[in-house]
Amino acid sequence: MGSFRVVAPVAGMLLLSLTALDAHACTCGEGPHNAFSSADLVVKGRMKTVTFGDQYPTGDLGGKPLRYGRGEVEIEKVLKGSYSERTVPVYTGAGPGDCGRLGEFVNAAVYYDHETFGEFELGLTKIGMNGKTFYVSSMCDYAKGSKFEERPKVEEGGTE
């Protein structure tokens, strides 16, 4: 229970950074080779649906509702970690300024049935909040597939 108290504030800050309105360019602090190993869950699957503009489950922050993108990933195989459901909801920001993958999520959903383009691998970060578990993905997380872009360059002083 004590770890939940630590994770909740960190998770809140992460989600705020995913939806920051005044953010500039997205840069990742660690090299791409660390992205797979640092993911809590890595799944291979297809993007079933995508929604944007829903209010984040925790409610308002500073008088403004926190909005996000959410993709429903249909899991074909769990590559790292454990997850028992057939689909996993994945939350993300809107785009490059907040490191979100919304555009990639939409592209993957458009190609859902395509033999080559529809399948991808996605690294997810697990967040516990208000007694519930959420999974998020940003441009800095592991992703492999034809409709997912390469990670942004590492900031100066980071490792590649």
Short mmCIF file of C-alpha atoms in Angstrom, two decimals:
data_model
loop_
_atom_site.label_atom_id
_atom_site.label_comp_id
_atom_site.label_asym_id
_atom_site.label_seq_id
_atom_site.Cartn_x
_atom_site.Cartn_y
_atom_site.Cartn_z
CA MET A 1 0.00 0.00 0.00
CA GLY A 2 2.92 2.33 0.74
CA SER A 3 4.25 1.98 -2.81
CA PHE A 4 0.84 3.07 -4.14
CA ARG A 5 1.19 6.35 -2.24
CA VAL A 6 4.49 6.95 -4.02
CA VAL A 7 3.28 5.82 -7.44
CA ALA A 8 0.10 7.94 -7.49
CA PRO A 9 1.85 11.36 -7.38
CA VAL A 10 4.48 10.20 -9.88
CA ALA A 11 1.74 8.89 -12.15
CA GLY A 12 -0.11 12.18 -11.92
CA MET A 13 3.00 14.11 -12.92
CA LEU A 14 3.60 11.73 -15.83
CA LEU A 15 0.07 12.16 -17.09
CA LEU A 16 0.32 15.93 -16.74
CA SER A 17 3.47 15.88 -18.86
CA LEU A 18 1.62 13.83 -21.49
CA THR A 19 -1.04 16.53 -21.82
CA ALA A 20 0.92 19.72 -21.16
CA LEU A 21 -0.46 22.52 -23.30
CA ASP A 22 2.66 24.67 -23.20
CA ALA A 23 5.09 21.86 -24.01
CA HIS A 24 7.58 22.25 -26.81
CA ALA A 25 9.40 19.40 -28.53
CA CYS A 26 9.52 15.89 -27.14
CA THR A 27 12.92 14.48 -26.28
CA CYS A 28 13.69 11.23 -24.53
CA GLY A 29 16.25 10.95 -21.75
CA GLU A 30 17.35 7.35 -22.23
CA GLY A 31 18.48 5.44 -25.29
CA PRO A 32 16.12 3.27 -27.36
CA HIS A 33 17.86 0.07 -26.25
CA ASN A 34 16.61 0.71 -22.70
CA ALA A 35 12.99 1.26 -23.75
CA PHE A 36 12.03 -2.43 -23.94
CA SER A 37 13.68 -3.33 -20.65
CA SER A 38 12.15 -0.37 -18.80
CA ALA A 39 8.57 -1.14 -19.96
CA ASP A 40 6.23 -2.69 -17.40
CA LEU A 41 4.27 -4.49 -20.11
CA VAL A 42 5.08 -5.13 -23.78
CA VAL A 43 2.32 -6.42 -26.03
CA LYS A 44 2.11 -7.48 -29.65
CA GLY A 45 -1.27 -6.69 -31.15
CA ARG A 46 -3.53 -4.45 -33.19
CA MET A 47 -5.24 -1.14 -32.42
CA LYS A 48 -8.96 -1.89 -32.23
CA THR A 49 -10.36 1.59 -31.50
CA VAL A 50 -9.09 5.09 -30.67
CA THR A 51 -10.87 7.89 -28.81
CA PHE A 52 -9.71 11.39 -27.98
CA GLY A 53 -11.04 14.08 -25.68
CA ASP A 54 -12.38 11.88 -22.92
CA GLN A 55 -11.83 13.22 -19.44
CA TYR A 56 -9.12 11.44 -17.48
CA PRO A 57 -10.60 9.19 -14.76
CA THR A 58 -9.14 11.23 -11.85
CA GLY A 59 -11.25 14.31 -12.65
CA ASP A 60 -10.27 17.98 -12.86
CA LEU A 61 -6.82 19.47 -12.32
CA GLY A 62 -6.65 23.19 -11.64
CA GLY A 63 -10.22 23.73 -12.78
CA LYS A 64 -9.57 22.24 -16.24
CA PRO A 65 -10.43 18.67 -17.12
CA LEU A 66 -7.48 16.52 -18.11
CA ARG A 67 -8.06 15.16 -21.62
CA TYR A 68 -6.26 12.25 -23.22
CA GLY A 69 -6.19 9.85 -26.14
CA ARG A 70 -7.07 6.24 -25.49
CA GLY A 71 -6.46 3.25 -27.72
CA GLU A 72 -7.90 -0.22 -27.22
CA VAL A 73 -5.14 -2.67 -28.14
CA GLU A 74 -6.26 -6.17 -29.06
CA ILE A 75 -3.50 -8.38 -27.67
CA GLU A 76 -2.12 -11.19 -29.80
CA LYS A 77 0.80 -11.94 -27.48
CA VAL A 78 2.29 -10.57 -24.25
CA LEU A 79 6.06 -10.20 -24.82
CA LYS A 80 6.96 -8.90 -21.35
CA GLY A 81 5.05 -8.80 -18.08
CA SER A 82 1.65 -10.37 -17.54
CA TYR A 83 -1.84 -9.31 -18.56
CA SER A 84 -4.85 -11.63 -18.56
CA GLU A 85 -7.40 -9.68 -20.62
CA ARG A 86 -7.79 -9.86 -24.42
CA THR A 87 -7.64 -6.05 -24.84
CA VAL A 88 -5.76 -3.36 -22.93
CA PRO A 89 -6.75 0.32 -22.85
CA VAL A 90 -3.66 2.48 -23.41
CA TYR A 91 -3.62 6.21 -22.63
CA THR A 92 -1.45 8.75 -24.46
CA GLY A 93 -1.03 12.45 -25.15
CA ALA A 94 -1.97 14.23 -28.38
CA GLY A 95 1.36 14.47 -30.18
CA PRO A 96 5.00 15.53 -30.39
CA GLY A 97 4.80 18.43 -27.92
CA ASP A 98 3.57 16.20 -25.11
CA CYS A 99 5.29 13.01 -26.37
CA GLY A 100 1.91 11.46 -27.19
CA ARG A 101 1.27 8.74 -29.74
CA LEU A 102 -2.25 9.75 -30.80
CA GLY A 103 -1.36 10.00 -34.50
CA GLU A 104 0.32 6.61 -34.42
CA PHE A 105 -2.68 5.13 -32.59
CA VAL A 106 -5.04 6.43 -35.30
CA ASN A 107 -2.79 5.11 -38.11
CA ALA A 108 -2.62 1.71 -36.44
CA ALA A 109 -6.43 1.64 -36.07
CA VAL A 110 -6.93 2.52 -39.75
CA TYR A 111 -4.74 -0.43 -40.72
CA TYR A 112 -6.28 -2.80 -38.14
CA ASP A 113 -7.11 -5.52 -40.70
CA HIS A 114 -4.01 -5.07 -42.87
CA GLU A 115 -1.80 -8.16 -42.85
CA THR A 116 1.50 -6.22 -42.71
CA PHE A 117 0.74 -2.76 -41.31
CA GLY A 118 -1.82 -3.66 -38.65
CA GLU A 119 0.39 -5.55 -36.22
CA PHE A 120 2.79 -3.79 -33.83
CA GLU A 121 4.63 -4.15 -30.52
CA LEU A 122 4.10 -1.54 -27.83
CA GLY A 123 5.82 -0.94 -24.49
CA LEU A 124 3.56 0.31 -21.71
CA THR A 125 4.09 1.97 -18.35
CA LYS A 126 1.81 0.77 -15.56
CA ILE A 127 0.24 3.39 -13.29
CA GLY A 128 -1.89 2.77 -10.23
CA MET A 129 -4.35 5.51 -9.31
CA ASN A 130 -7.46 5.54 -7.11
CA GLY A 131 -7.21 1.77 -6.71
CA LYS A 132 -7.21 1.14 -10.46
CA THR A 133 -4.45 0.22 -12.90
CA PHE A 134 -3.84 2.22 -16.08
CA TYR A 135 -1.32 1.75 -18.88
CA VAL A 136 0.25 4.69 -20.73
CA SER A 137 2.55 4.96 -23.73
CA SER A 138 4.55 7.90 -25.01
CA MET A 139 6.95 8.45 -27.90
CA CYS A 140 9.78 7.63 -25.49
CA ASP A 141 8.45 4.13 -24.83
CA TYR A 142 9.28 1.01 -26.84
CA ALA A 143 7.37 0.57 -30.10
CA LYS A 144 7.98 -1.56 -33.15
CA GLY A 145 5.81 -1.60 -36.26
CA SER A 146 5.46 0.06 -39.63
CA LYS A 147 2.98 2.69 -38.39
CA PHE A 148 5.04 3.73 -35.35
CA GLU A 149 7.73 6.40 -35.67
CA GLU A 150 11.23 6.13 -34.28
CA ARG A 151 11.87 7.62 -30.87
CA PRO A 152 12.92 11.29 -30.71
CA LYS A 153 16.64 11.88 -30.36
CA VAL A 154 18.17 11.65 -26.92
CA GLU A 155 18.84 14.96 -25.19
CA GLU A 156 22.44 16.06 -24.97
CA GLY A 157 24.07 14.22 -22.08
CA GLY A 158 21.74 11.21 -22.40
CA THR A 159 22.77 7.75 -23.53
CA GLU A 160 21.99 6.08 -26.84
#
